[in-house]
Coordinates of N, CA, C and O and ligand atoms in Angstrom, one line a residue:
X296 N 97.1 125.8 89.1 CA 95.9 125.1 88.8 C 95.5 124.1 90.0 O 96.4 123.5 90.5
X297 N 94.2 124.0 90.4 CA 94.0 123.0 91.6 C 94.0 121.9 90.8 O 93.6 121.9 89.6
X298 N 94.6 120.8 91.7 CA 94.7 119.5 91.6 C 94.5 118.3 92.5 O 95.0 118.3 93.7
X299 N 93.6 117.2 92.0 CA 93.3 116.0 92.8 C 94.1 115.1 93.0 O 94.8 114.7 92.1
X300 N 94.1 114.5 94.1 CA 94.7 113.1 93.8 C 93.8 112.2 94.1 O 93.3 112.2 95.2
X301 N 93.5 111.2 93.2 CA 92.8 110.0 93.2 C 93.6 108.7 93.7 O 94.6 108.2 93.1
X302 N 93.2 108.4 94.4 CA 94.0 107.3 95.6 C 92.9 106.1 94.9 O 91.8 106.4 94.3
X303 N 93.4 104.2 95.2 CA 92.4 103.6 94.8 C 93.5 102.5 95.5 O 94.6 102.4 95.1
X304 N 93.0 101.7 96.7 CA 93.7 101.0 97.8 C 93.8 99.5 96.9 O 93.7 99.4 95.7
X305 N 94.0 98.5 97.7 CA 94.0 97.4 97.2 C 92.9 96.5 96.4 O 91.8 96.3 96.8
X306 N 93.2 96.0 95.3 CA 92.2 95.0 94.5 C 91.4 95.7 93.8 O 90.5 95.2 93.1
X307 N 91.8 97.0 94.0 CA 91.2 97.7 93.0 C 91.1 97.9 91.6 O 90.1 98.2 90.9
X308 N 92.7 97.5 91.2 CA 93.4 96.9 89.8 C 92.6 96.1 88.9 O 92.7 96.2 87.7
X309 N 91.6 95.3 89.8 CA 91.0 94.1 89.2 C 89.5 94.5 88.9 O 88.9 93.5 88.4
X310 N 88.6 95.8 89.0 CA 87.8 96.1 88.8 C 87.5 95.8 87.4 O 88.2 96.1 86.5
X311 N 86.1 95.0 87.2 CA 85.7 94.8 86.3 C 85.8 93.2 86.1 O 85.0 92.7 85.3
X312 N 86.6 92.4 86.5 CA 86.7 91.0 86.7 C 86.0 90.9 88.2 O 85.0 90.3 88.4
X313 N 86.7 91.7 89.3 CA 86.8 91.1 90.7 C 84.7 91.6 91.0 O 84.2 92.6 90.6
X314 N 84.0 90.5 91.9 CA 83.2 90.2 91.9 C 82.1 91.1 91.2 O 81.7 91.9 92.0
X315 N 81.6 91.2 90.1 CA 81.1 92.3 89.3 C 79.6 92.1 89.4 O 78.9 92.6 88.5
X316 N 79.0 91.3 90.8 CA 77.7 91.4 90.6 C 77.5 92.7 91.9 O 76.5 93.3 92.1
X317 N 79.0 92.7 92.8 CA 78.9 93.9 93.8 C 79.7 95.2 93.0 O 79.1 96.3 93.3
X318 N 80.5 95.4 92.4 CA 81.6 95.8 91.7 C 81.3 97.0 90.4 O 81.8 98.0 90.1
X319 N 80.1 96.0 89.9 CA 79.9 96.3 89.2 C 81.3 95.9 87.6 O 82.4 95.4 87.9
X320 N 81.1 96.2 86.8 CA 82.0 96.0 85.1 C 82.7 97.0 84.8 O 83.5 96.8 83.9
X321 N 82.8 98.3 85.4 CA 83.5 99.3 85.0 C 84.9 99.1 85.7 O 85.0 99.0 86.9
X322 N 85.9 98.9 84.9 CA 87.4 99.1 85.0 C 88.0 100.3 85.4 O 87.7 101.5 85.1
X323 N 89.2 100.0 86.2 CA 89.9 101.1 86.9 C 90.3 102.4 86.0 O 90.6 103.6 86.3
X324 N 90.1 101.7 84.6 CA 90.6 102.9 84.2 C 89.0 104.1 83.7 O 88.7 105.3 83.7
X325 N 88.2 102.9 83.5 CA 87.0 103.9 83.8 C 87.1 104.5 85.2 O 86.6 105.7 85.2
X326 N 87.3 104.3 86.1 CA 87.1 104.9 87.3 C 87.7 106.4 87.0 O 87.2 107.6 87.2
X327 N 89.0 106.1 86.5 CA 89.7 107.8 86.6 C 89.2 108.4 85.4 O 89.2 109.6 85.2
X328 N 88.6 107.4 84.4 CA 88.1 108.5 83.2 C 86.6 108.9 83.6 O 85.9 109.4 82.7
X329 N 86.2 108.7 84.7 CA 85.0 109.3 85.4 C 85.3 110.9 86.7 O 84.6 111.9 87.1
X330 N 86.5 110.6 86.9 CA 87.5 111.5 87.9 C 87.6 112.4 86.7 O 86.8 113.3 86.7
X331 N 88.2 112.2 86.0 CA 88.8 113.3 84.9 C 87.6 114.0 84.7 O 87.4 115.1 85.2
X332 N 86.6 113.4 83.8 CA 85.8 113.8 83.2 C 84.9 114.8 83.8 O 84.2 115.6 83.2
X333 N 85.0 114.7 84.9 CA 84.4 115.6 86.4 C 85.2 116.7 86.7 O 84.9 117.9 86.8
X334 N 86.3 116.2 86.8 CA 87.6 117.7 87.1 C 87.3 118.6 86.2 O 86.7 119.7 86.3
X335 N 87.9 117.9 84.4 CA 87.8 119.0 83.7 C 86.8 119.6 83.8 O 87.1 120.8 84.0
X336 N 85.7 119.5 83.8 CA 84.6 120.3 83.8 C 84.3 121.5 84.7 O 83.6 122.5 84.6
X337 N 85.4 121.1 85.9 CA 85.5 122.1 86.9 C 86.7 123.2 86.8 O 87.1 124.2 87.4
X338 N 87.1 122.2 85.4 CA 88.9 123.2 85.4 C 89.9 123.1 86.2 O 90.8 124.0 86.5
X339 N 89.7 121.3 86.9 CA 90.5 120.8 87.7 C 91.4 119.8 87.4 O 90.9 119.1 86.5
X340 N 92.5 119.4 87.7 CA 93.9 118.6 87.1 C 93.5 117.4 88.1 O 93.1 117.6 89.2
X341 N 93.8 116.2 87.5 CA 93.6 114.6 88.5 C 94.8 113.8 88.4 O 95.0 113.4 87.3
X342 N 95.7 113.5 89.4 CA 96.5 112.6 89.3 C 96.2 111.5 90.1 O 95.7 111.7 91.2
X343 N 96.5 110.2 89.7 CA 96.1 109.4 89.9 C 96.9 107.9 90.6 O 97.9 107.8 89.8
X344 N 96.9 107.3 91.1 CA 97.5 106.1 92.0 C 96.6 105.3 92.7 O 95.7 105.5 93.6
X345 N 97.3 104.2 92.0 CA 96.5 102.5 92.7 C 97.9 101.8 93.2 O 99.0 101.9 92.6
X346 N 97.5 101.2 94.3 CA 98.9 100.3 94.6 C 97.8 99.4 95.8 O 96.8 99.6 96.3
X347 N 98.6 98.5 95.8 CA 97.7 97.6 96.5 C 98.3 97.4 97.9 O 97.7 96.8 98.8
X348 N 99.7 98.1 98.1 CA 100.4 98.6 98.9 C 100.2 99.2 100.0 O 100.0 100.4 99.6
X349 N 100.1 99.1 101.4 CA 99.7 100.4 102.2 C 101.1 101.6 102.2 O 100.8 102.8 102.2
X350 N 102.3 101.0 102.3 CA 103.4 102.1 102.1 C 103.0 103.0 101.4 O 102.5 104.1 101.7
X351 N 103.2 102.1 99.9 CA 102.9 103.1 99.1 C 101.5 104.0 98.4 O 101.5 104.7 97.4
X352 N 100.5 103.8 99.3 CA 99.8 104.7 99.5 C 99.9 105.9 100.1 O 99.5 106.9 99.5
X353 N 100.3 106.0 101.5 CA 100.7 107.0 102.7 C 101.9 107.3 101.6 O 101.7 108.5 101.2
X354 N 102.9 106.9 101.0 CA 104.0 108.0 100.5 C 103.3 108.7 99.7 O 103.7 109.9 99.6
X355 N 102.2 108.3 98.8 CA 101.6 109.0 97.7 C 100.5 109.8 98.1 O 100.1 110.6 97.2
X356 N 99.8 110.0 99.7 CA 99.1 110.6 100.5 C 100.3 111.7 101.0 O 99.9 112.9 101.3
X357 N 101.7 111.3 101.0 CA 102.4 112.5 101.6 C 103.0 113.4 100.3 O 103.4 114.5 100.1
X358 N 102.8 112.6 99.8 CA 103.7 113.5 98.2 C 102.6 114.6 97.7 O 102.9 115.7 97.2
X359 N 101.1 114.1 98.1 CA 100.2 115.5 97.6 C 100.1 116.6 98.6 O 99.2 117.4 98.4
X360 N 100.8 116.7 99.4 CA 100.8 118.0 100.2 C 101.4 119.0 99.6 O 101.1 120.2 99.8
X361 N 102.5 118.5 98.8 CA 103.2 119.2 98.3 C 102.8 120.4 97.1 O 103.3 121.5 96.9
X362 N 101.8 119.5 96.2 CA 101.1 120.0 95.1 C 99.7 119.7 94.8 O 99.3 119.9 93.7
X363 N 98.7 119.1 95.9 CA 97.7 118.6 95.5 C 96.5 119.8 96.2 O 97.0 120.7 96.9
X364 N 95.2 119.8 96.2 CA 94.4 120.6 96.9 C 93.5 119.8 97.7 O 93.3 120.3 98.7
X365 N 93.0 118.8 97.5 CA 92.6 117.7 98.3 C 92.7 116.4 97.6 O 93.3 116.2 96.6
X366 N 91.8 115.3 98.3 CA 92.0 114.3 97.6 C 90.6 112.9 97.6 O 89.9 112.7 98.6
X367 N 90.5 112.5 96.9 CA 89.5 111.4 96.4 C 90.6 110.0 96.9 O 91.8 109.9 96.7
X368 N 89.7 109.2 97.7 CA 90.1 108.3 98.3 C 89.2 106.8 98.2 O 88.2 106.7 98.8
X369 N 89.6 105.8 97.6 CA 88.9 104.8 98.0 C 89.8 103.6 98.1 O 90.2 102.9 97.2
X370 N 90.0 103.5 100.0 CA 91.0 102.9 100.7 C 91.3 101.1 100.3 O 92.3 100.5 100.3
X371 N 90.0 100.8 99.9 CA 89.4 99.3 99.9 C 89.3 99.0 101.4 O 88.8 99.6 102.3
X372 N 90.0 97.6 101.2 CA 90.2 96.9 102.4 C 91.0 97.5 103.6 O 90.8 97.1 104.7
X373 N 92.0 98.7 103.5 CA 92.7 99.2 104.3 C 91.8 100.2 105.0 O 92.1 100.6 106.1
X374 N 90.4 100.7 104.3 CA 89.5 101.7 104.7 C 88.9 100.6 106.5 O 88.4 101.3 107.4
X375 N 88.9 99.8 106.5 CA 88.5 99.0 107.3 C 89.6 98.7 108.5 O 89.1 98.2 109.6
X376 N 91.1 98.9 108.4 CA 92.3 98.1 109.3 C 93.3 99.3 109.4 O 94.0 99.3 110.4
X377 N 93.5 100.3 108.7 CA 94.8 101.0 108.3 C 94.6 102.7 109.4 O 93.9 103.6 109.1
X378 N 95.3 102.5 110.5 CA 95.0 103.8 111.3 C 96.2 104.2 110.7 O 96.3 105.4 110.7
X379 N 97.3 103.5 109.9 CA 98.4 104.2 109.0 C 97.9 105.6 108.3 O 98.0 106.8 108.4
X380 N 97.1 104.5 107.2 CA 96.5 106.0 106.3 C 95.5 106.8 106.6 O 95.2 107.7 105.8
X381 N 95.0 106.6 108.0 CA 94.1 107.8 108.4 C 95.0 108.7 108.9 O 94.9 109.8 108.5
X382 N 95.8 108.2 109.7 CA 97.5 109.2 110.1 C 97.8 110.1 108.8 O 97.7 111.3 108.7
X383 N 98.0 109.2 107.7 CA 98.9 110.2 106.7 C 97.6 111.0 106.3 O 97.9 111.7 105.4
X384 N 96.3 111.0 106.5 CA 95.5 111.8 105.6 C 95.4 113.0 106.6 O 95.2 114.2 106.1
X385 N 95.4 112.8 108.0 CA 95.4 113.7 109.3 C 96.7 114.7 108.7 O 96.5 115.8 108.4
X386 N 97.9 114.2 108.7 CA 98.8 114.5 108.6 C 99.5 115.8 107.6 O 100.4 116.6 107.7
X387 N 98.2 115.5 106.4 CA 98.6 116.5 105.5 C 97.6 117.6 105.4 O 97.5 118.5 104.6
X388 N 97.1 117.5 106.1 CA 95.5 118.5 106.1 C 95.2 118.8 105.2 O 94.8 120.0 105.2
X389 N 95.1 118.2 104.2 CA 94.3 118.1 103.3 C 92.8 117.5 102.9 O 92.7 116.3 103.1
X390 N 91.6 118.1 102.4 CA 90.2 118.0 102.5 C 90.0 117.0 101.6 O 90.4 117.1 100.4
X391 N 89.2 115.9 102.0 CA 89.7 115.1 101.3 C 88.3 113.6 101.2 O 87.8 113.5 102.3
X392 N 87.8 112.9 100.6 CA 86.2 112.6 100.0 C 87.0 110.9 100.2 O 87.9 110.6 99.5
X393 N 86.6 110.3 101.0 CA 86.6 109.0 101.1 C 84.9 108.2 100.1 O 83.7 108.4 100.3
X394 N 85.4 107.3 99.2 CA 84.3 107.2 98.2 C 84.9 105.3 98.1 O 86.0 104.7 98.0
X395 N 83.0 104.9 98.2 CA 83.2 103.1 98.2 C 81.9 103.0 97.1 O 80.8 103.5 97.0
X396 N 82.6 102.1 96.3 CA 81.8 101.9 95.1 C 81.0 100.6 95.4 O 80.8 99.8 94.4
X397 N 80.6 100.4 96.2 CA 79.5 99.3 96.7 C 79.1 100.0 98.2 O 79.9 100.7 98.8
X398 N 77.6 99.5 98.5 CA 77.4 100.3 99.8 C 77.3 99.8 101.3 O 76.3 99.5 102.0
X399 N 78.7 99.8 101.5 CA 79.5 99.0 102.5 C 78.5 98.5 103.9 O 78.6 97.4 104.4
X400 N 77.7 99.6 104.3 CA 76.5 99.3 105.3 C 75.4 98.5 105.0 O 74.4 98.2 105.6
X401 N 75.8 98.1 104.0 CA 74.6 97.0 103.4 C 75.5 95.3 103.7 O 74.9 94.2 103.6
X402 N 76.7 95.5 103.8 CA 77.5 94.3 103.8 C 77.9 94.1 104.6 O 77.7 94.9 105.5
X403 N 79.1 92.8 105.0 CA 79.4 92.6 106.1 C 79.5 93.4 107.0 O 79.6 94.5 106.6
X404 N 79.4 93.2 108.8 CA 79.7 94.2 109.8 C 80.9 94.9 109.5 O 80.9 96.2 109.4
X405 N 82.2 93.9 109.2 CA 83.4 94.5 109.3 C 84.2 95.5 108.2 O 85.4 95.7 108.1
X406 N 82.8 96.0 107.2 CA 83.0 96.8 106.4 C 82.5 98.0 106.6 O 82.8 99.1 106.1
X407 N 81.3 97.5 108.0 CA 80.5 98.8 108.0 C 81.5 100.2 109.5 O 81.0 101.1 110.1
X408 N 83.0 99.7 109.5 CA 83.7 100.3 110.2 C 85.1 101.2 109.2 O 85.9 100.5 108.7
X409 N 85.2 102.7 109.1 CA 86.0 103.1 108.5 C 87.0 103.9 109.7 O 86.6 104.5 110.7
X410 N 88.3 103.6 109.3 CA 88.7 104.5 110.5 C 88.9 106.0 109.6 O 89.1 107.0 110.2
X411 N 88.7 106.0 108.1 CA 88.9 107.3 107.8 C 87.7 108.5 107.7 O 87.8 109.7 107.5
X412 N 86.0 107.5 107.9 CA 85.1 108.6 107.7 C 85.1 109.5 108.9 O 84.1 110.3 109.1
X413 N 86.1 109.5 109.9 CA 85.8 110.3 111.1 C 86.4 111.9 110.7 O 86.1 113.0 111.2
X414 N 87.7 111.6 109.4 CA 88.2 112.6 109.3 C 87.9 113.3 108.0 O 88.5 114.3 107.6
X415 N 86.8 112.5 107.2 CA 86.8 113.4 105.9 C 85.8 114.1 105.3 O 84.6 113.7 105.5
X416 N 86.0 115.1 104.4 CA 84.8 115.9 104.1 C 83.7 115.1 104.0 O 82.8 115.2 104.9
X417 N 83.5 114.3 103.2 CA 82.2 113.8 102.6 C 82.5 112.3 102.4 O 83.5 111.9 102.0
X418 N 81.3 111.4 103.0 CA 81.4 109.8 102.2 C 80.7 109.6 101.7 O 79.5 109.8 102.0
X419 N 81.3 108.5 100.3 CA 79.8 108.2 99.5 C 80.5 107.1 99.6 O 81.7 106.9 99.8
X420 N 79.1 105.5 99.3 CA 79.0 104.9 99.2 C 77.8 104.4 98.5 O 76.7 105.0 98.6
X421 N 77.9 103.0 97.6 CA 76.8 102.6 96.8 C 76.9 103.4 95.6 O 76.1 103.2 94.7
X422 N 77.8 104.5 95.6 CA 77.0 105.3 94.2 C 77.8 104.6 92.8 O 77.5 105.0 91.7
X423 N 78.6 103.5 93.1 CA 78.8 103.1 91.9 C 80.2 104.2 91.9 O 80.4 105.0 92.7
X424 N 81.0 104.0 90.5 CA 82.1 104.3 90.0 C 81.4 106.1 89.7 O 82.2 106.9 89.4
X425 N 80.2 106.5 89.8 CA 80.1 108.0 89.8 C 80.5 108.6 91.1 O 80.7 109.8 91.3
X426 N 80.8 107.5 92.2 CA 80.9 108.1 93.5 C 81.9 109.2 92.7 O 81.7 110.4 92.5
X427 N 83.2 108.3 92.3 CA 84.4 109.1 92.3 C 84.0 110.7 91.4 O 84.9 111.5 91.4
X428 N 82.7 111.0 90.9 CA 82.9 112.2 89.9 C 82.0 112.8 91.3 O 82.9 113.4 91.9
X429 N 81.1 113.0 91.9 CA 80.4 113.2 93.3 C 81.8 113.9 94.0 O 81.9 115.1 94.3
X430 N 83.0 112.8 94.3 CA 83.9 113.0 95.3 C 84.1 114.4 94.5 O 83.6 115.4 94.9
X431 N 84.8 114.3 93.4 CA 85.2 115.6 92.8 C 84.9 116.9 92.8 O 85.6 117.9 93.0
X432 N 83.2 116.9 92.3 CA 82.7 117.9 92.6 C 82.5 118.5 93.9 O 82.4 119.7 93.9
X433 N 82.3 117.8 95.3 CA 82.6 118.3 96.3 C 83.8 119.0 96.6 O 83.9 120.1 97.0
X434 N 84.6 118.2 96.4 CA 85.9 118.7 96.5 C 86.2 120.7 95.8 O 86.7 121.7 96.1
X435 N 85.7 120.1 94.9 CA 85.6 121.3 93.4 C 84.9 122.6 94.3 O 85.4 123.8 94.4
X436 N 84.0 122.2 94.8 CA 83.2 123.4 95.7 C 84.1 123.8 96.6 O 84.6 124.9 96.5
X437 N 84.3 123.2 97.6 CA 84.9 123.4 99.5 C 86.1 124.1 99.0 O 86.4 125.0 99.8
X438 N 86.9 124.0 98.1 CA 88.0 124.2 97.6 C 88.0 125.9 97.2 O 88.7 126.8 97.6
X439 N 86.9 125.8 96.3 CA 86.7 126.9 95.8 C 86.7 128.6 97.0 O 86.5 129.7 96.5
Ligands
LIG238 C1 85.3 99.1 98.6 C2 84.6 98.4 99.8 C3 85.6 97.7 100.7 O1 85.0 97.1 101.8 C4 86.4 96.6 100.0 O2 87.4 96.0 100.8 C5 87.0 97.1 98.7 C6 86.2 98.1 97.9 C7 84.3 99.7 97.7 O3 84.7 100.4 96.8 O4 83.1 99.4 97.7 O5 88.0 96.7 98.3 O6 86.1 100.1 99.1

């Protein structure tokens, strides 16, 4: 069965408290019940990880090579500093949807720099917590 991995970088945990007039109110765990809700429909499996961690990001970016088909990505703050996880996302060649739930070019300079949109299928930004079902369905196609 193809399978996602939904990555979700630092401070992400706090979705739905952490500043909710950019943020918006939907909670992390709405975020993956908007992933799911998109896979299934494609007849796609989603596993899921938040860590606020950069390690443990890139181990969970190396662990889906093993079993994943691509991957849904929203780095946070490391999407802006981390040439680590653009390495491990290079590294697994895997196709893969970098997605920011506020629309980062509308905000500070130093958000409007990703080192990961150079390497990935598709970026969304601003679409709100549907980015992540957007990332899916892309994925869902290129895959196919
Ligand atoms: C974010 C945007 C980043 O700049 C920020 O550091 C985040 C969330 C977003 O989803 O809009 O943590 O990736």
């Amino acid at each position: 069965m193809t399978r996602i991995l939904v990555v979700n970088g630092p401070n992400l945990n706090l979705l739905g408290t952490r500043k909710p007039e950019i943020y918006g109110s939907a909670t992390l765990d709405d975020v993956v019940r908007v992933a799911r809700e998109a896979a299934e429909l494609q007849g796609i499996e989603i596993r899921d990880v938040q860590s606020n961690s950069e390690g443990a990001l890139i181990d969970a970016i190396h662990e889906a090579r093993l079993d994943c088909d691509g991957i849904v990505i929203n780095a946070g703050a490391y999407t802006h500093t981390s040439i680590a996880i653009r390495d491990a996302l290079e590294a697994v060649s895997l196709p893969f949807v970098e997605v920011h739930i506020s629309n980062v070019h509308a905000r500070e300079d130093f958000r409007h720099h990703s080192y990961l949109s150079g390497l990935a299928s598709c970026v969304i930004a601003g679409a709100g917590i549907q980015g992540y079902a957007f990332g899916v369905h892309h994925l869902a196609a290129i895959i196919a």
